[in-house]
Amino acid sequence: MARLAAVLGKADVICVTLDESRAEAIAAALGDACPGAIVVHLPAPDGLPGETVAASPANIGARHAALAALTARGRRRHALILSVDAAMATGPAVDGLGAPLTLAAGQTIDADDLCATLERLGYQADDRIDEPGEMARRGMIELFPTTARHPVRLDIADGRLTAIRGFDPVTQRTTGDLETIVIDPATWDVGQPGGTSALAVLPKARLALDPGVAARGQQLRALARETGARGLIDEDAWLSLLDRPRPVDILPKDESSAPRFVEQRRPDRAALSAISAWLADGDRVILAGRPRDLRFLKGRLGRAKAPPLVEAEDWAGALSGPSDALILLSLALEAGWEAPSLHVIAAADILGSRAGGNGPALHAADPLGGAVDYRIGDVIIHEDHGLGVLLGLEAVQVGDTTQDAIRIGHAKDTQRLVPIEEADRLWRYGADAEAVSLDRLDGTSWVKRRGDIDAQVALTAKALLGFAADRAARRTDPIDPPSAPYETFIGRFPFAATRDQLRAVEAVRADLASGTPMDRLIVGDVGYGKTEVALRAAAMVALAGHQVALVAPTTVLARQHLESFTRRFAGLGLQVAGLSRLSSAAEAKAVKSGLADGSIAIVIGTQALAADSVAFADLGLVIIDEEQRFGAADKAKLRARAEAGHVLTLTATPIPRTLQGALVGLQDLSVIATPPARRQPIRTATGPFDPDQVRAALLRERARGGQSFVVVPRIDDMAGLADQLARLVPDLIVHQAHGKMAAAKVDQAMVAFAAGQGDILLATNIIEAGLDVPRANTMIVMHADRFGLAQLHQLRGRVGRGARRGTILLLTEPGQEIAPATAKRLKTLEALDHLGAGFAISAQDLDQRGAGDLVGEDQAGHVRLIGVDLYQHLLARALAVARGEAADRWTPELHLGEDARFPADWIAEEEIRLNLYLRLGRLADEAAVDQFAEELEDRFGALPAPAQRLLAIARIRRLACAAHIARIDAGPAAIALTPRPDFEGNTSDLEAKGDRLLLRGDPGPDPLAAVAALLERVTA
């Protein structure tokens, strides 16, 4: 970075790196170091040459914006940072890019013309706008510009753009107003004739190349020849662009790493002592970090009588500042370095894992929160009438008013109309309509089942409260690790921890220090960093003098964990050992002896660790990885090992019993929903087997320096497929792994493949459990229709774990008819290809399989009888009853004579209106209704009168509940309240007549407001 910054002060510069992650890091640092220059990172296309899957709209938009930034004229210097893959990819000629579409609030605009322009730019119409490149036209225009952080809503009235509002793609709520928005294209023809490399944009720039760029270029070119792909610059043009005078040498020379002060007892004092000594020797010292970290350190150093502190605006200013002062520079670095007479200290060298907290955080939806989306055709369950199919909405006349009702289909083609005020009694069931027997319209088939379920749920609630009380009563010694070696351990993590990882680690640390045994479930999608949380938990316990056992479901995964734990704990004085069926008798005996006498601090193994012959001197923590691969009895036995200690469970797709147990509080729960910074969604495609497609995919992966998995459902499928692969790709090295091989051979083959040996691993689903192969980016699943949904998701998580985007092809037998349920399963996986999809897949599994008996061994579960949503609701009520709390469920009966609904000409999409009715029915109080009203106006524009009345009635219903009013009748001459037996409100000015309370007189022009005011007066 420093050498590039020095060159950039005098000339434009291009830096071509070997991979994308290095390009991103250099561009970020150089942009901080040279704020006066235009520093551009050009991403590599995520649709690589030879692939049938197009580059994503976000990728195309980012590349378009980067190229446009390079064409900006003026006196500012330009720096282009890109990987060799990006450098060799062709794009449109820069003079043909055209200016992006820029919109400003207040400008004149035609909505039809704008939609047509967006379509020409490649934007696709969609109902819900949550991905770049999508648009929708409602009362306003919604779109997600390909280079924007969030989508926007364009309010257009009378031919003018009245407002541009950004909104959150998850909550759909407005985040703020914008003055302008830039709209880059969502599609390119990257193989068009005349396309050129981005290197041509800066023909006079000085060039810096990573070692190995030339060899990587040859690999890409061989791939293009092999597949006949377009999209790469031709060889002569490439060599000509690289032939530039005065290349920049960026190879390390006399630099070395800066000291890690955080690993010392008093990091700030150690840093201050070193800084003072360096300055006394006449050296230049620069402290670099994010603004927040610099402010914090400035205060600490100021109180400690530090040398003079001088802030620099850029790298050049830092090098020319006073030599007797400590120079502060806003520059994000993961670690510092030293050169002759120069010392660059990163804030992280002093603060450790606390540094960098104000960087841009990736937004992640909470997979446990938010409303469930209902679809027409879903199986639902009515609390009073049982199973039915959601058929849609229907407008009905009720007296002189028009209301919406929800149409439900029951057995024998009968149907029921459910008033929208009963929407809170409808719950999603989860299974397909073809897989269940619907209840009869008269409800007789449902009544008996409902009684049995209520009784069973009540028993479960009592047992859960007993478990919770027992757990709260248990005590253990608090664990607090020594800070210096713990920071040393954290410093060895080569990546920046995500926000959710840090939250999970802090939750674990609080659990360990609480004095109550920890039982925490960490749910995070494949590749989201659960293992790092386990590593840090193990470090906390082991460094505090207790033993740790990590249990993995397979010997291969245990072997990989053993290697990573051994590497991370090296030099900390803690012995790490492994115990599995692959251990020899002598090795097993030595490990068991070390565990018994306490000399082994951390043991990694399989179920062998649960054997009665294994004894621990002081077991403080049991970590269960991939918990979904263990049976309930196995997990109970492992938990028993930590009776006086702590348990940490890790999973990407928790089995229904575990998920449900965490949701109701049997375990504490941490969710890692933030993807790692460079983690990309795995592209998922389904289709029949095509030998040409398979050959191209495997060759493409080898050409880009990666590896591939080919997965079959049965061992019997492997021999024939191995022969076919030998014919299709004879030059590629194929390894095999399956369950009938000797355990040692399976372990050897898989570990060798993970170490980079071989091009293809042909295997059964034995690889699904946590195998980490950073170079593997392609997976081909044969006979994908024979795998389960969670299995396929776990398999998908084996690719794309490095900086490159992964691809999985789910292939079926050509010409074979796939059962509708199976086709739906494959399409579900294809649709759930976004980051964090594992939890959604688990939720579907919970819907379809049931949770099992939370306090016993019954895996069928009550959930399967009534669906997870209703079960959650009934269990919450049963828990309240078991605690002695009031849990009476009733709904006020309202006769207000008002036309109240969400009009179809305001919200055209029937499913959106249906979901809004269902959400409205579950809002708890007036404040929630008010927030809901704000959201509706934000998303769909001003509320029409029927919608305003619907929300007013929703507020009245909640006021009536609070006032214990069972029924309200409102007419032109009076308002009548029918109180419940427990009513104790203010009845002054009310006339008692029978079981009713009357307020006589004309309620005025707004009867709903008069009813609400009366209820507030009664409650006061």
XYZ file of C-alpha atoms in Angstrom, residues 489 505 508 522 529-540 548 550 561 565 569 621 623-625 648 650 672:
28
model
C -5.261 -16.313 20.666
C -18.708 -14.673 21.671
C -20.711 -17.154 25.642
C -25.275 -21.295 18.101
C -18.054 -18.673 11.349
C -19.556 -20.881 14.068
C -16.205 -22.654 14.474
C -14.502 -19.396 15.438
C -17.061 -18.936 18.232
C -16.266 -22.488 19.390
C -12.523 -21.793 19.249
C -12.868 -18.676 21.393
C -15.149 -20.470 23.858
C -12.579 -23.257 24.131
C -9.831 -20.692 24.673
C -11.762 -19.015 27.489
C -12.607 -28.816 26.802
C -15.270 -30.959 21.116
C -10.933 -29.436 13.845
C -7.270 -26.126 17.098
C -3.362 -22.968 20.363
C -16.947 -27.342 28.413
C -18.877 -28.479 22.331
C -21.202 -30.467 20.038
C -20.625 -29.595 16.384
C -22.133 -25.258 23.529
C -23.349 -25.631 16.912
C -25.090 -15.720 13.424
